[in-house]
Coordinates of C-alpha atoms in Angstrom, one line a residue:
Chain B
X16 CA 106.9 72.5 95.4
X17 CA 109.2 74.0 93.3
X18 CA 111.2 76.4 95.6
X19 CA 111.6 79.2 93.4
X20 CA 107.6 79.6 94.4
X21 CA 106.5 82.7 95.8
X22 CA 106.1 81.7 99.5
X23 CA 104.2 83.4 102.5
X24 CA 107.3 84.5 103.9
X25 CA 108.3 86.5 100.6
X26 CA 105.1 88.3 100.9
X27 CA 105.9 89.7 104.7
X28 CA 109.1 90.3 103.4
X29 CA 107.8 92.6 100.5
X30 CA 105.6 93.8 102.8
X31 CA 108.2 95.0 105.7
X32 CA 110.4 96.0 102.7
X33 CA 107.6 98.4 101.2
X34 CA 106.9 99.9 104.8
X35 CA 110.6 101.2 104.9
X36 CA 110.2 103.0 101.1
X37 CA 111.8 99.8 99.1
X38 CA 110.7 97.5 96.4
X39 CA 112.5 94.3 96.1
X40 CA 113.4 94.1 92.0
X41 CA 112.8 90.2 91.8
X42 CA 109.1 91.1 91.6
X43 CA 108.9 93.2 88.4
X44 CA 109.7 90.2 85.9
X45 CA 109.4 86.9 87.9
X46 CA 107.6 84.7 86.1
X47 CA 105.8 83.4 89.0
X48 CA 104.8 87.0 90.0
X49 CA 103.2 87.6 86.4
X50 CA 101.3 84.2 86.8
X51 CA 100.1 85.5 89.9
X52 CA 99.0 88.7 88.4
X53 CA 97.4 87.3 85.8
X54 CA 95.1 85.1 88.4
X55 CA 94.4 87.9 91.2
X56 CA 94.3 91.1 89.3
X57 CA 93.8 90.8 85.6
X58 CA 91.0 88.5 86.3
X59 CA 89.5 90.5 88.6
X60 CA 90.2 94.4 87.8
X61 CA 88.0 96.8 85.2
X62 CA 89.8 96.8 82.0
X63 CA 89.5 99.6 79.3
X64 CA 88.1 98.1 76.4
X65 CA 87.3 100.9 74.1
X66 CA 85.5 104.1 73.8
X67 CA 81.8 104.4 72.5
X68 CA 82.8 106.7 69.7
X69 CA 84.3 103.6 68.2
X70 CA 80.9 102.1 67.7
X71 CA 78.8 104.6 66.4
X72 CA 76.5 102.4 64.5
X73 CA 74.1 99.3 65.1
X74 CA 76.8 96.6 63.9
X75 CA 80.0 98.6 64.5
X76 CA 82.7 96.3 66.1
X77 CA 86.0 96.5 67.4
X78 CA 88.2 93.4 68.1
X79 CA 90.0 94.1 71.8
X80 CA 92.3 91.9 74.3
X81 CA 91.8 91.6 78.1
X82 CA 95.3 90.3 78.3
X83 CA 95.1 87.0 76.6
X84 CA 91.1 86.8 76.3
X85 CA 89.9 88.0 73.0
X86 CA 86.9 90.2 73.1
X87 CA 84.6 91.3 70.4
X88 CA 83.0 94.4 71.5
X89 CA 79.8 95.3 69.4
X90 CA 77.1 98.1 69.3
X91 CA 74.0 95.9 69.2
X92 CA 70.5 96.7 66.9
X93 CA 69.1 98.3 70.1
X94 CA 72.1 100.5 70.5
X95 CA 73.6 99.0 73.2
X96 CA 77.3 97.8 73.5
X97 CA 78.1 94.1 74.1
X98 CA 81.0 92.3 74.9
X99 CA 81.6 88.8 74.0
X100 CA 84.8 86.5 73.9
X101 CA 85.8 86.4 70.3
X102 CA 86.1 82.6 70.4
X103 CA 83.2 80.4 68.3
X104 CA 81.1 78.6 70.9
X105 CA 81.5 75.3 68.7
X106 CA 84.9 74.7 68.9
X107 CA 86.6 77.8 70.3
X108 CA 88.2 79.4 66.7
X109 CA 88.5 82.9 66.8
X110 CA 85.4 84.3 65.4
X111 CA 86.6 87.7 64.0
X112 CA 90.2 88.8 63.0
X113 CA 89.4 92.3 61.6
X114 CA 90.1 95.2 63.9
X115 CA 86.9 97.0 63.4
X116 CA 83.9 96.9 60.9
X117 CA 80.4 96.7 60.9
X118 CA 78.3 93.5 60.6
X119 CA 74.7 92.2 61.3
X120 CA 76.1 88.8 61.9
X121 CA 79.3 86.9 62.7
X122 CA 80.0 83.3 60.9
X123 CA 82.7 81.4 62.3
X124 CA 85.0 80.0 59.5
X125 CA 85.7 76.7 60.7
X126 CA 82.4 74.9 61.0
X127 CA 79.9 78.1 59.8
X128 CA 78.2 78.4 63.1
X129 CA 76.5 82.2 63.0
X130 CA 75.9 84.3 65.8
X131 CA 73.9 87.5 65.6
X132 CA 74.7 91.1 67.2
X133 CA 73.1 89.6 70.4
X134 CA 75.0 86.6 70.9
X135 CA 72.6 84.5 69.7
X136 CA 73.3 81.6 67.5
X137 CA 71.2 81.5 64.4
X138 CA 73.1 79.4 62.2
X139 CA 73.9 76.1 62.5
X140 CA 75.6 74.5 59.2
X141 CA 73.4 71.5 58.2
X142 CA 71.5 72.3 61.6
X143 CA 68.8 70.0 62.9
X144 CA 70.5 67.3 60.0
X145 CA 73.2 66.7 62.2
X146 CA 72.3 67.8 65.2
X147 CA 68.8 66.6 65.3
X148 CA 66.9 68.1 68.4
X149 CA 69.8 67.6 70.8
X150 CA 71.3 71.0 69.8
X151 CA 69.7 73.8 72.0
X152 CA 70.5 76.7 70.1
X153 CA 69.7 79.3 72.7
X154 CA 72.8 77.2 75.2
X155 CA 75.2 78.0 72.4
X156 CA 75.3 81.9 72.0
X157 CA 78.6 83.5 72.4
X158 CA 79.6 84.0 75.9
X159 CA 79.7 87.3 77.4
X160 CA 82.5 89.0 79.3
X161 CA 80.7 88.7 82.8
X162 CA 80.7 92.5 83.2
X163 CA 80.7 95.5 80.8
X164 CA 79.9 99.0 82.0
X165 CA 80.9 102.6 81.0
X166 CA 81.4 105.9 82.4
X167 CA 81.4 109.0 80.1
X168 CA 81.6 106.8 77.1
X169 CA 84.8 104.6 78.3
X170 CA 83.9 101.2 78.2
X171 CA 85.4 98.5 80.7
X172 CA 84.9 94.6 80.9
X173 CA 85.6 92.7 84.2
X174 CA 86.0 88.9 84.2
X175 CA 84.8 88.7 87.6
X176 CA 80.8 88.4 87.6
X177 CA 81.0 89.7 91.4
X178 CA 83.2 92.5 90.7
X179 CA 82.3 95.7 92.5
X180 CA 80.3 98.4 89.8
X181 CA 82.6 100.1 87.4
X182 CA 81.3 103.3 89.4
X183 CA 82.6 102.3 92.8
X184 CA 85.8 101.0 91.4
X185 CA 86.4 104.3 89.7
X186 CA 85.6 106.1 92.9
X187 CA 87.2 109.4 93.3
X188 CA 88.8 109.0 89.8
X189 CA 85.5 110.0 88.1
X190 CA 85.7 113.5 89.3
X191 CA 89.0 113.8 87.5
X192 CA 87.4 112.1 84.3
X193 CA 84.8 114.6 84.3
X194 CA 87.4 117.3 83.5
X195 CA 89.4 115.1 81.2
X196 CA 86.7 113.2 79.2
X197 CA 83.4 114.9 80.6
X198 CA 84.1 118.7 80.3
X199 CA 82.0 119.3 77.1
X200 CA 78.5 118.2 76.7
X201 CA 79.2 116.1 73.8
X202 CA 82.0 114.6 75.5
X203 CA 85.4 113.2 73.6
X204 CA 86.0 111.2 70.5
X205 CA 88.3 108.7 69.4
X206 CA 90.3 110.2 66.2
X207 CA 90.6 107.2 63.9
X208 CA 92.3 103.9 65.3
X209 CA 94.8 103.2 67.8
X210 CA 98.2 103.1 67.3
X211 CA 99.6 99.7 68.3
X212 CA 103.2 98.5 69.3
X213 CA 105.1 96.4 71.2
X214 CA 107.5 97.3 73.7
X215 CA 110.1 95.6 76.0
X216 CA 108.6 96.6 79.5
X217 CA 106.8 95.3 82.5
X218 CA 103.0 97.0 82.9
X219 CA 103.8 97.7 86.5
X220 CA 106.9 100.2 85.2
X221 CA 104.9 101.7 82.4
X222 CA 102.0 101.8 84.5
X223 CA 104.0 103.7 87.5
X224 CA 105.8 106.1 84.7
X225 CA 102.5 107.6 83.6
X226 CA 100.6 107.6 87.2
X227 CA 103.4 108.2 89.6
X228 CA 106.5 109.3 87.9
X229 CA 107.0 112.9 86.7
X230 CA 110.3 112.8 88.4
X231 CA 111.5 111.1 85.3
X232 CA 110.7 114.1 82.9
X233 CA 113.7 116.0 83.8
X234 CA 116.2 113.3 82.7
X235 CA 114.2 111.4 80.1
X236 CA 112.6 114.0 78.2
X237 CA 115.4 116.6 78.4
X238 CA 116.0 116.6 74.6
X239 CA 112.7 117.8 73.5
X240 CA 112.7 121.0 76.0
X241 CA 116.1 121.5 74.6
X242 CA 114.8 121.5 71.0
X243 CA 111.5 123.6 72.0
X244 CA 109.1 120.7 71.3
X245 CA 108.2 120.8 75.0
X246 CA 107.9 124.1 77.1
X247 CA 110.6 125.0 79.2
X248 CA 109.9 125.0 83.0
X249 CA 111.5 128.5 83.3
X250 CA 109.4 130.0 80.8
X251 CA 106.1 128.9 82.8
X252 CA 104.1 130.8 85.4
X253 CA 104.9 129.6 88.4
X254 CA 103.2 126.3 89.4
X255 CA 102.8 123.7 91.9
X256 CA 102.9 119.5 90.9
X257 CA 100.7 117.6 92.8
X258 CA 100.7 113.5 93.2
X259 CA 97.5 112.8 94.3
X260 CA 96.8 108.9 95.5
X261 CA 93.1 107.6 94.7
X262 CA 91.6 104.4 95.8
X263 CA 92.4 101.0 93.7
X264 CA 95.8 102.0 92.7
X265 CA 94.3 105.1 90.4
X266 CA 96.6 108.2 90.5
X267 CA 96.7 111.6 88.9
X268 CA 99.5 113.7 88.4
X269 CA 98.6 117.4 87.9
X270 CA 101.0 120.3 87.4
X271 CA 98.8 123.5 88.6
X272 CA 99.6 127.1 87.7
X273 CA 99.3 129.5 90.7
X274 CA 97.2 131.9 88.8
X275 CA 94.9 131.7 85.9
X276 CA 97.3 131.8 83.1
X277 CA 97.1 134.2 80.0
X278 CA 96.0 130.7 78.1
X279 CA 93.7 129.2 80.7
X280 CA 92.7 125.4 79.9
X281 CA 95.5 124.1 78.7
X282 CA 95.6 126.4 75.7
X283 CA 92.3 124.9 74.5
X284 CA 90.3 127.4 72.3
X285 CA 87.8 129.8 74.0
X286 CA 84.8 128.5 72.1
X287 CA 85.0 125.5 74.4
X288 CA 85.5 127.5 77.7
X289 CA 81.4 128.1 78.0
X290 CA 81.0 124.4 77.6
X291 CA 83.3 123.5 80.4
X292 CA 81.5 125.7 82.5
X293 CA 78.2 123.9 81.8
X294 CA 79.6 120.5 82.8
X295 CA 82.1 121.5 85.5
X296 CA 81.5 122.3 89.1
X297 CA 83.5 125.6 90.2
X298 CA 86.3 123.6 91.7
X299 CA 86.8 121.3 88.7
X300 CA 86.8 124.5 86.2
X301 CA 89.2 126.3 88.3
X302 CA 91.3 123.4 88.3
X303 CA 91.0 123.0 84.7
X304 CA 91.6 126.9 83.9
X305 CA 95.0 126.5 85.8
X306 CA 96.4 122.8 84.8
X307 CA 99.4 122.8 82.7
X308 CA 99.6 119.0 82.7
X309 CA 97.6 115.9 83.8
X310 CA 98.7 112.5 84.2
X311 CA 97.5 109.7 85.7
X312 CA 96.2 106.2 85.4
X313 CA 93.2 103.7 86.2
X314 CA 94.6 100.5 87.8
X315 CA 96.1 98.5 86.5
X316 CA 96.8 99.1 82.7
X317 CA 94.8 102.3 81.8
X318 CA 97.0 105.7 81.5
X319 CA 96.6 108.8 80.3
X320 CA 98.3 111.8 79.3
X321 CA 96.7 115.6 78.4
X322 CA 100.2 117.9 78.1
X323 CA 101.2 120.5 75.7
X324 CA 104.0 120.0 73.6
X325 CA 104.5 120.5 69.7
X326 CA 107.4 121.7 67.4
X327 CA 109.2 124.6 67.2
X328 CA 107.2 126.3 70.3
X329 CA 104.2 125.8 68.7
X330 CA 102.7 123.9 71.8
X331 CA 99.1 122.4 72.0
X332 CA 97.6 120.1 74.5
X333 CA 96.3 116.6 73.9
X334 CA 94.0 114.0 75.3
X335 CA 95.8 110.5 75.1
X336 CA 94.7 107.2 76.6
X337 CA 96.4 103.8 76.3
X338 CA 96.5 100.3 77.4
X339 CA 99.3 98.7 78.7
X340 CA 98.4 95.1 77.3
X341 CA 100.6 92.7 79.3
X342 CA 102.2 89.8 76.6
X343 CA 104.3 88.4 79.6
X344 CA 106.2 90.2 82.4
X345 CA 108.7 91.3 79.7
X346 CA 106.6 92.8 77.3
X347 CA 103.5 94.9 76.4
X348 CA 101.8 95.8 73.5
X349 CA 100.6 99.3 74.0
X350 CA 97.1 100.8 72.6
X351 CA 97.2 104.2 72.3
X352 CA 94.1 106.6 71.6
X353 CA 94.2 109.9 70.5
X354 CA 91.0 111.8 71.8
X355 CA 89.5 115.2 71.6
X356 CA 86.1 117.0 72.2
X357 CA 83.9 116.5 69.6
X358 CA 82.5 120.3 70.0
X359 CA 86.0 121.7 69.6
X360 CA 86.9 124.1 66.2
X361 CA 88.5 121.5 63.5
X362 CA 91.7 124.1 63.5
X363 CA 92.2 122.9 67.1
X364 CA 91.7 119.0 66.7
X365 CA 94.2 119.0 63.9
X366 CA 96.4 121.0 66.0
X367 CA 96.4 118.9 69.0
X368 CA 96.1 115.5 66.7
X369 CA 99.9 116.9 65.5
X370 CA 101.2 117.8 69.2
X371 CA 100.1 114.4 70.2
X372 CA 102.0 112.4 67.2
X373 CA 104.9 114.9 67.7
X374 CA 105.4 113.7 71.3
X375 CA 103.7 110.3 72.2
X376 CA 102.9 107.1 70.6
X377 CA 105.7 105.2 68.9
X378 CA 107.1 108.4 66.8
X379 CA 106.4 110.6 69.5
X380 CA 109.8 112.5 70.5
X381 CA 109.3 112.0 74.3
X382 CA 107.8 108.5 74.2
X383 CA 110.7 107.1 72.0
X384 CA 113.0 107.7 74.9
X385 CA 110.4 106.1 77.8
X386 CA 110.6 103.2 75.5
X387 CA 114.5 102.8 75.8
X388 CA 114.4 103.3 79.4
X389 CA 111.8 100.7 79.9
X390 CA 114.0 98.2 78.0
X391 CA 116.7 98.8 80.2
X392 CA 114.9 97.9 83.4
X393 CA 113.9 94.6 81.6
X394 CA 117.5 94.0 80.4
X395 CA 118.8 94.2 84.0
X396 CA 116.0 92.3 85.6
X397 CA 117.0 88.7 84.7
X398 CA 120.1 88.2 86.3
X399 CA 120.6 86.1 89.4
X400 CA 121.4 88.6 91.8
X401 CA 118.0 90.5 90.5
X402 CA 115.9 87.8 91.1
X403 CA 117.1 86.7 94.3
X404 CA 114.1 86.6 96.8
X405 CA 116.3 86.5 99.7
X406 CA 117.3 90.1 98.8
X407 CA 121.1 89.3 99.7
X408 CA 122.3 91.5 97.0
X409 CA 120.4 94.5 98.4
X410 CA 118.6 93.9 95.1
X411 CA 115.7 96.8 96.1
X412 CA 114.6 99.8 94.4
X413 CA 114.4 103.4 95.9
X414 CA 111.0 104.2 96.4
X415 CA 112.2 106.5 99.4
X416 CA 111.0 110.0 97.7
X417 CA 109.2 112.1 100.1
X418 CA 108.8 109.0 102.6
X419 CA 108.1 109.6 106.2
X420 CA 108.5 113.1 105.5
X421 CA 105.9 114.6 103.4
X422 CA 102.4 115.3 104.8
X423 CA 99.5 115.6 102.6
X424 CA 98.6 118.7 101.0
X425 CA 95.3 119.9 102.8
X426 CA 94.7 123.0 100.3
X427 CA 94.6 120.7 97.3
X428 CA 91.1 121.3 96.2
X429 CA 90.0 117.7 94.7
X430 CA 89.4 114.4 96.3
X431 CA 92.0 111.9 97.0
X432 CA 95.1 112.6 99.4
X433 CA 97.5 115.2 97.6
X434 CA 101.1 115.4 97.9
X435 CA 103.3 118.7 96.7
X436 CA 106.5 118.1 94.6
X437 CA 108.4 115.4 93.2
X438 CA 107.7 112.4 95.6
X439 CA 107.2 108.7 95.4
X440 CA 104.2 108.4 97.6
X441 CA 101.8 107.6 94.4
X442 CA 104.3 105.1 93.5
X443 CA 104.3 103.5 96.7
X444 CA 100.4 103.4 96.9
X445 CA 100.1 101.9 93.8
X446 CA 102.7 98.8 94.3
X447 CA 101.0 98.6 97.8
X448 CA 97.7 98.0 96.0
X449 CA 99.5 95.3 93.5
X450 CA 100.9 93.8 97.0
X451 CA 97.7 93.4 98.4
X452 CA 95.8 91.7 95.3
X453 CA 99.0 89.5 95.0
X454 CA 98.4 88.7 98.8
X455 CA 95.2 87.2 98.0
X456 CA 96.6 84.5 95.7
X457 CA 99.0 83.3 98.7
X458 CA 96.8 81.4 101.0
X459 CA 97.5 81.2 104.6
X460 CA 99.7 78.3 105.7
X461 CA 100.9 77.9 102.0
X462 CA 104.3 76.6 102.1
Chain T
X16 CA 110.9 105.2 30.7
X17 CA 113.7 107.2 30.3
X18 CA 116.5 105.4 31.6
X19 CA 118.3 108.4 32.7
X20 CA 115.1 109.3 35.2
X21 CA 114.9 105.9 36.3
X22 CA 118.6 105.5 37.4
X23 CA 118.5 109.1 39.0
X24 CA 115.7 108.3 40.8
X25 CA 117.0 105.1 41.9
X26 CA 120.3 106.7 43.0
X27 CA 118.6 109.7 45.0
X28 CA 116.6 106.4 47.2
X29 CA 119.9 105.0 47.8
X30 CA 121.8 107.9 48.9
X31 CA 118.8 108.6 50.8
X32 CA 119.1 105.1 52.6
X33 CA 123.0 105.9 52.8
X34 CA 122.4 109.0 54.8
X35 CA 119.6 107.6 56.9
X36 CA 121.6 104.1 58.0
X37 CA 124.5 106.6 58.9
X38 CA 122.7 109.1 61.1
X39 CA 123.4 112.0 58.9
X40 CA 120.2 113.1 59.5
X41 CA 120.8 116.9 58.4
X42 CA 121.9 115.9 55.2
X43 CA 119.1 113.8 54.4
X44 CA 116.8 116.7 54.9
X45 CA 118.6 118.5 51.7
X46 CA 117.0 115.6 49.8
X47 CA 113.3 116.6 50.6
X48 CA 111.6 119.6 49.2
X49 CA 110.3 122.5 51.4
X50 CA 106.9 121.4 50.9
X51 CA 107.2 117.7 51.4
X52 CA 104.4 115.7 52.9
X53 CA 105.6 112.7 54.9
X54 CA 103.2 110.6 56.1
X55 CA 103.0 107.0 57.8
X56 CA 99.2 106.0 58.3
X57 CA 98.3 103.5 61.1
X58 CA 97.3 100.3 59.4
X59 CA 94.5 98.0 60.3
X60 CA 93.2 94.8 59.5
X61 CA 89.7 95.1 58.1
X62 CA 87.5 92.6 56.1
X63 CA 88.3 92.5 52.6
X64 CA 85.1 94.1 51.8
X65 CA 86.6 97.3 53.8
X66 CA 89.5 98.1 51.7
X67 CA 93.3 97.8 52.3
X68 CA 93.4 99.0 56.1
X69 CA 94.8 102.3 55.2
X70 CA 91.7 104.6 56.0
X71 CA 92.2 104.5 60.0
X72 CA 92.2 108.1 60.3
X73 CA 95.4 108.0 62.4
X74 CA 99.0 108.1 61.6
X75 CA 102.4 107.4 63.0
X76 CA 103.8 110.4 61.1
X77 CA 102.3 113.3 59.5
X78 CA 104.8 115.7 58.7
X79 CA 106.3 118.8 57.3
X80 CA 110.1 119.9 56.6
X81 CA 109.5 121.9 59.5
X82 CA 108.7 119.0 61.7
X83 CA 111.0 116.7 60.2
X84 CA 113.9 119.2 61.3
X85 CA 112.8 119.4 64.6
X86 CA 112.9 115.9 64.9
X87 CA 116.1 115.5 63.4
X88 CA 117.7 118.1 65.5
X89 CA 116.4 116.2 68.7
X90 CA 118.6 113.5 67.7
X91 CA 121.5 115.4 67.9
X92 CA 120.9 116.5 71.0
X93 CA 123.3 114.9 74.1
X94 CA 119.8 113.6 75.8
X95 CA 118.4 111.7 72.7
X96 CA 118.8 108.5 74.6
X97 CA 116.6 106.2 72.0
X98 CA 119.6 106.8 69.9
X99 CA 122.5 106.8 72.2
X100 CA 124.2 104.1 72.1
X101 CA 122.8 104.2 68.5
X102 CA 121.2 101.8 67.1
X103 CA 122.5 100.0 63.7
X104 CA 120.2 100.5 61.3
X105 CA 119.7 99.2 57.5
X106 CA 117.2 100.5 54.9
X107 CA 116.9 98.0 51.8
X108 CA 115.1 99.6 48.9
X109 CA 113.9 97.7 46.2
X110 CA 111.0 97.0 43.6
X111 CA 111.6 100.4 42.2
X112 CA 108.6 101.6 40.2
X113 CA 108.7 105.1 38.5
X114 CA 106.1 106.7 36.4
X115 CA 105.4 110.5 35.3
X116 CA 103.3 112.3 37.4
X117 CA 100.7 114.9 36.5
X118 CA 103.3 117.6 37.1
X119 CA 106.0 117.9 34.6
X120 CA 109.3 117.3 36.5
X121 CA 107.6 115.2 39.0
X122 CA 107.3 111.4 39.1
X123 CA 105.4 108.9 41.2
X124 CA 107.9 106.5 42.7
X125 CA 106.8 103.0 44.5
X126 CA 109.5 101.4 46.4
X127 CA 109.6 98.6 48.6
X128 CA 111.7 98.9 52.1
X129 CA 112.8 96.6 54.8
X130 CA 114.2 97.8 57.6
X131 CA 116.2 96.3 60.1
X132 CA 117.7 97.9 63.2
X133 CA 120.1 96.3 66.0
X134 CA 120.0 97.7 69.7
X135 CA 122.8 97.5 72.2
X136 CA 123.5 93.6 72.6
X137 CA 120.1 92.4 71.8
X138 CA 120.3 89.1 69.5
X139 CA 116.7 89.8 67.8
X140 CA 116.8 92.4 64.9
X141 CA 113.8 94.7 64.8
X142 CA 112.3 94.9 61.2
X143 CA 109.6 96.5 59.5
X144 CA 108.6 96.0 55.8
X145 CA 106.3 98.0 53.7
X146 CA 106.3 100.1 50.6
X147 CA 106.9 104.0 50.1
X148 CA 104.4 105.7 47.7
X149 CA 106.6 109.0 47.0
X150 CA 106.5 111.9 44.4
X151 CA 109.8 112.7 43.4
X152 CA 110.6 115.9 41.9
X153 CA 113.6 117.2 39.4
X154 CA 114.6 120.7 41.1
X155 CA 117.5 122.1 38.9
X156 CA 119.2 119.3 38.0
X157 CA 119.0 117.7 41.4
X158 CA 115.8 115.3 42.6
X159 CA 114.4 115.8 45.4
X160 CA 111.7 113.9 47.5
X161 CA 108.3 115.7 47.2
X162 CA 105.9 113.5 49.2
X163 CA 106.2 110.4 51.1
X164 CA 103.6 107.9 52.1
X165 CA 104.8 104.7 54.3
X166 CA 102.6 101.9 54.0
X167 CA 103.7 99.5 56.8
X168 CA 103.0 95.8 56.5
X169 CA 102.4 95.3 60.2
X170 CA 98.8 96.6 62.2
X171 CA 101.0 95.8 65.7
X172 CA 104.3 97.3 65.1
X173 CA 106.9 95.4 66.6
X174 CA 109.5 97.7 67.0
X175 CA 110.0 99.6 70.4
X176 CA 109.6 103.0 68.5
X177 CA 109.7 104.6 65.4
X178 CA 112.8 107.1 66.1
X179 CA 114.2 106.0 62.8
X180 CA 112.7 107.5 59.3
X181 CA 111.5 105.3 56.8

């Protein structure tokens, strides 16, 4: 076996280093690690496919990717949502290459096989003349993504037929999702198509950036504070930052004002407040009223962000979900959706959209600098020293903030384990979940 | 078409490219009218029956002079990491077509762009191509850009970010 392969001893070393708040640098972009991630993480976890508002009418479809698996997501005639492998069952050609549209049937341009919205094969070119009776059409329908389940309009797929239900996988994250996408009776909707672009980054880094790393904001994003695109911390009422560790690698970051501020609910319009009261329990309602910022992640590749930004101090919050689709260990294709409460007034929807494009997405004045820093991590991760699996060069990252000294905060009202202030507790928990997945791929006794 | 008009507008777009490529962003702002609308729609791939993929309902830029000024001022701070060290950038502007607009003193201007950017020691050049649909206005005796819609050819942008102006 290739001596560079990951061996049992490497896992023990990882476990040992991580138990001391250190994270070996080689795992970020190691090609063998990436193969293991495809096998142990992306074939087993729930991945975000889209939002129900992207599929309004029967026949509406969008095409998506689960890493390298092409997905055709459709609303069927009965109004249900189905997800298929976007590949003709005859010779495998990608069935649909448009990003979205509306169709009653899908015909493969290669040999002309035609499928209905429910996946049934209904048309075979020349049909029985060439196949006779040996072609059982019912056996050649579109192959389904093994599991497709939704929560509050958020559609997820899973390639593992035996995966635990989405609801259980999300676990305590559902409580926070209710505050983000379930706070108004009609929920949120996606505005337009997702922005898509390719950055030099590893998905573990970008996921952690949103889920567990408000520390970077101080330096990476200081320019937007300087020019009044982001609020100045000193101008805000007293607030507390919480890291919340959740099961399965999910995580939340919340900035919470001590008292309900003059503009509660992140400044969202007053007409929405009674709707929040209808939808949320008193604890969620209070936390949303006092929130200044939410970021977080649903493992492994869905991140979100709700924060106030805007030009010349005209700050508005927005809701942004994004998928970090890995294109290899050194690249991700970002899919970034802007969402807004359907029941919000148009003026707010417009202001919220402006706040989003001013700050996030490829043109966003905050995210521009993120992409630079993620690329720098990649560029410094390819070397002999960085990739050294024996750690002879002290090639470990520092995950020591709050290590072995920070106790969970018992007063935090939401589910999960909360820690106050900047710390690496969520980052450590996320990478521990990563290690548990990866370890399952290295069997006992191997090498 | 009046050659003088065509030439004046071409000079405006070449001057603009020069200022952008040399990071003279504040001077670039002076080439824009105060009421400029500066947009870059998200482009999607659609079936032919559904049009040209420009009605995606989302943008990368949807700017006014004021918001562009804020973006520019950020790039002059000491912590706009994306442009420090500055990448080298080049706007190639071509295929210029000019037609009178409805308002006198205004012209509809179509130009193609090929944007290239070289970051740090990276071997691969980042690139974007597309066209710009502008409204150019004669203000006094100076040409100014009053409207710009940037139509990119790529639906998945193969650039790390849009810190540039197109």
